[in-house]
Amino acid sequence: MGDKDIVSKEIIGRLAAYLAIYLLDLPIDPDFQEAMGTEHQRIEDRRADLVVKLRDRGGKPFL
């Protein structure tokens, strides 16, 4: 999967360069591409759908 990711980054970079050259008429060198780090730390809070604490008739709790 890592090889496909590298190839797709190259294709997207070249596509962005050609869009800048031909649509926006910017003087871009299509052979120079530098991947910028866009990774950001993500904090996730994962919770279960629903957890209920009950008690049986004897008074003993269970989940």
mmCIF file with all atom_site columns, C-alpha atoms in Angstrom:
data_model
loop_
_atom_site.group_PDB
_atom_site.id
_atom_site.type_symbol
_atom_site.label_atom_id
_atom_site.label_alt_id
_atom_site.label_comp_id
_atom_site.label_asym_id
_atom_site.label_entity_id
_atom_site.label_seq_id
_atom_site.pdbx_PDB_ins_code
_atom_site.Cartn_x
_atom_site.Cartn_y
_atom_site.Cartn_z
_atom_site.occupancy
_atom_site.B_iso_or_equiv
_atom_site.pdbx_formal_charge
_atom_site.auth_seq_id
_atom_site.auth_comp_id
_atom_site.auth_asym_id
_atom_site.auth_atom_id
_atom_site.pdbx_PDB_model_num
ATOM 1  C CA . MET A 1 1  ? 0.000   0.000  0.000   1.00 0.00 ? 1  MET A CA 1
ATOM 2  C CA . GLY A 1 2  ? 2.914   2.338  0.659   1.00 0.00 ? 2  GLY A CA 1
ATOM 3  C CA . ASP A 1 3  ? 4.070   2.109  -2.967  1.00 0.00 ? 3  ASP A CA 1
ATOM 4  C CA . LYS A 1 4  ? 0.631   3.118  -4.233  1.00 0.00 ? 4  LYS A CA 1
ATOM 5  C CA . ASP A 1 5  ? 0.571   6.052  -1.837  1.00 0.00 ? 5  ASP A CA 1
ATOM 6  C CA . ILE A 1 6  ? 3.920   7.334  -3.148  1.00 0.00 ? 6  ILE A CA 1
ATOM 7  C CA . VAL A 1 7  ? 2.757   7.000  -6.757  1.00 0.00 ? 7  VAL A CA 1
ATOM 8  C CA . SER A 1 8  ? -0.509  8.797  -6.054  1.00 0.00 ? 8  SER A CA 1
ATOM 9  C CA . LYS A 1 9  ? 1.359   11.652 -4.337  1.00 0.00 ? 9  LYS A CA 1
ATOM 10 C CA . GLU A 1 10 ? 3.561   12.043 -7.422  1.00 0.00 ? 10 GLU A CA 1
ATOM 11 C CA . ILE A 1 11 ? 0.550   12.046 -9.739  1.00 0.00 ? 11 ILE A CA 1
ATOM 12 C CA . ILE A 1 12 ? -1.323  14.580 -7.615  1.00 0.00 ? 12 ILE A CA 1
ATOM 13 C CA . GLY A 1 13 ? 1.765   16.792 -7.411  1.00 0.00 ? 13 GLY A CA 1
ATOM 14 C CA . ARG A 1 14 ? 2.253   16.721 -11.181 1.00 0.00 ? 14 ARG A CA 1
ATOM 15 C CA . LEU A 1 15 ? -1.460  17.382 -11.736 1.00 0.00 ? 15 LEU A CA 1
ATOM 16 C CA . ALA A 1 16 ? -1.292  20.405 -9.412  1.00 0.00 ? 16 ALA A CA 1
ATOM 17 C CA . ALA A 1 17 ? 1.748   21.724 -11.296 1.00 0.00 ? 17 ALA A CA 1
ATOM 18 C CA . TYR A 1 18 ? 0.046   21.358 -14.685 1.00 0.00 ? 18 TYR A CA 1
ATOM 19 C CA . LEU A 1 19 ? -3.127  23.021 -13.387 1.00 0.00 ? 19 LEU A CA 1
ATOM 20 C CA . ALA A 1 20 ? -1.019  25.941 -12.172 1.00 0.00 ? 20 ALA A CA 1
ATOM 21 C CA . ILE A 1 21 ? 0.820   26.158 -15.517 1.00 0.00 ? 21 ILE A CA 1
ATOM 22 C CA . TYR A 1 22 ? -2.024  25.752 -17.992 1.00 0.00 ? 22 TYR A CA 1
ATOM 23 C CA . LEU A 1 23 ? -5.091  27.045 -16.159 1.00 0.00 ? 23 LEU A CA 1
ATOM 24 C CA . LEU A 1 24 ? -3.597  29.735 -13.934 1.00 0.00 ? 24 LEU A CA 1
ATOM 25 C CA . ASP A 1 25 ? -0.717  30.644 -16.292 1.00 0.00 ? 25 ASP A CA 1
ATOM 26 C CA . LEU A 1 26 ? 1.822   30.550 -13.450 1.00 0.00 ? 26 LEU A CA 1
ATOM 27 C CA . PRO A 1 27 ? 5.545   30.085 -14.190 1.00 0.00 ? 27 PRO A CA 1
ATOM 28 C CA . ILE A 1 28 ? 5.882   26.740 -12.391 1.00 0.00 ? 28 ILE A CA 1
ATOM 29 C CA . ASP A 1 29 ? 8.660   24.186 -12.950 1.00 0.00 ? 29 ASP A CA 1
ATOM 30 C CA . PRO A 1 30 ? 6.734   20.889 -13.349 1.00 0.00 ? 30 PRO A CA 1
ATOM 31 C CA . ASP A 1 31 ? 9.845   18.824 -12.579 1.00 0.00 ? 31 ASP A CA 1
ATOM 32 C CA . PHE A 1 32 ? 10.286  20.256 -9.078  1.00 0.00 ? 32 PHE A CA 1
ATOM 33 C CA . GLN A 1 33 ? 7.954   18.836 -6.454  1.00 0.00 ? 33 GLN A CA 1
ATOM 34 C CA . GLU A 1 34 ? 8.394   18.844 -2.718  1.00 0.00 ? 34 GLU A CA 1
ATOM 35 C CA . ALA A 1 35 ? 5.865   17.057 -0.562  1.00 0.00 ? 35 ALA A CA 1
ATOM 36 C CA . MET A 1 36 ? 4.990   19.180 2.427   1.00 0.00 ? 36 MET A CA 1
ATOM 37 C CA . GLY A 1 37 ? 4.164   17.551 5.739   1.00 0.00 ? 37 GLY A CA 1
ATOM 38 C CA . THR A 1 38 ? 0.468   17.954 6.375   1.00 0.00 ? 38 THR A CA 1
ATOM 39 C CA . GLU A 1 39 ? 0.124   15.441 9.160   1.00 0.00 ? 39 GLU A CA 1
ATOM 40 C CA . HIS A 1 40 ? -1.437  16.803 12.310  1.00 0.00 ? 40 HIS A CA 1
ATOM 41 C CA . GLN A 1 41 ? -1.782  15.094 15.621  1.00 0.00 ? 41 GLN A CA 1
ATOM 42 C CA . ARG A 1 42 ? -5.333  13.953 16.104  1.00 0.00 ? 42 ARG A CA 1
ATOM 43 C CA . ILE A 1 43 ? -6.914  13.321 19.449  1.00 0.00 ? 43 ILE A CA 1
ATOM 44 C CA . GLU A 1 44 ? -9.853  10.977 19.346  1.00 0.00 ? 44 GLU A CA 1
ATOM 45 C CA . ASP A 1 45 ? -12.389 10.196 21.991  1.00 0.00 ? 45 ASP A CA 1
ATOM 46 C CA . ARG A 1 46 ? -13.884 6.784  21.380  1.00 0.00 ? 46 ARG A CA 1
ATOM 47 C CA . ARG A 1 47 ? -16.889 5.654  23.337  1.00 0.00 ? 47 ARG A CA 1
ATOM 48 C CA . ALA A 1 48 ? -19.094 2.600  23.347  1.00 0.00 ? 48 ALA A CA 1
ATOM 49 C CA . ASP A 1 49 ? -22.616 2.953  22.035  1.00 0.00 ? 49 ASP A CA 1
ATOM 50 C CA . LEU A 1 50 ? -24.355 2.445  25.355  1.00 0.00 ? 50 LEU A CA 1
ATOM 51 C CA . VAL A 1 51 ? -23.272 0.771  28.552  1.00 0.00 ? 51 VAL A CA 1
ATOM 52 C CA . VAL A 1 52 ? -25.844 0.280  31.285  1.00 0.00 ? 52 VAL A CA 1
ATOM 53 C CA . LYS A 1 53 ? -25.102 -0.728 34.839  1.00 0.00 ? 53 LYS A CA 1
ATOM 54 C CA . LEU A 1 54 ? -27.914 -2.824 36.281  1.00 0.00 ? 54 LEU A CA 1
ATOM 55 C CA . ARG A 1 55 ? -28.579 -4.684 39.503  1.00 0.00 ? 55 ARG A CA 1
ATOM 56 C CA . ASP A 1 56 ? -30.084 -8.080 39.849  1.00 0.00 ? 56 ASP A CA 1
ATOM 57 C CA . ARG A 1 57 ? -32.886 -8.638 42.348  1.00 0.00 ? 57 ARG A CA 1
ATOM 58 C CA . GLY A 1 58 ? -30.351 -9.686 44.951  1.00 0.00 ? 58 GLY A CA 1
ATOM 59 C CA . GLY A 1 59 ? -28.675 -6.259 44.713  1.00 0.00 ? 59 GLY A CA 1
ATOM 60 C CA . LYS A 1 60 ? -25.518 -7.402 42.914  1.00 0.00 ? 60 LYS A CA 1
ATOM 61 C CA . PRO A 1 61 ? -24.515 -4.902 40.133  1.00 0.00 ? 61 PRO A CA 1
ATOM 62 C CA . PHE A 1 62 ? -23.455 -5.990 36.655  1.00 0.00 ? 62 PHE A CA 1
ATOM 63 C CA . LEU A 1 63 ? -22.880 -4.361 33.256  1.00 0.00 ? 63 LEU A CA 1
#
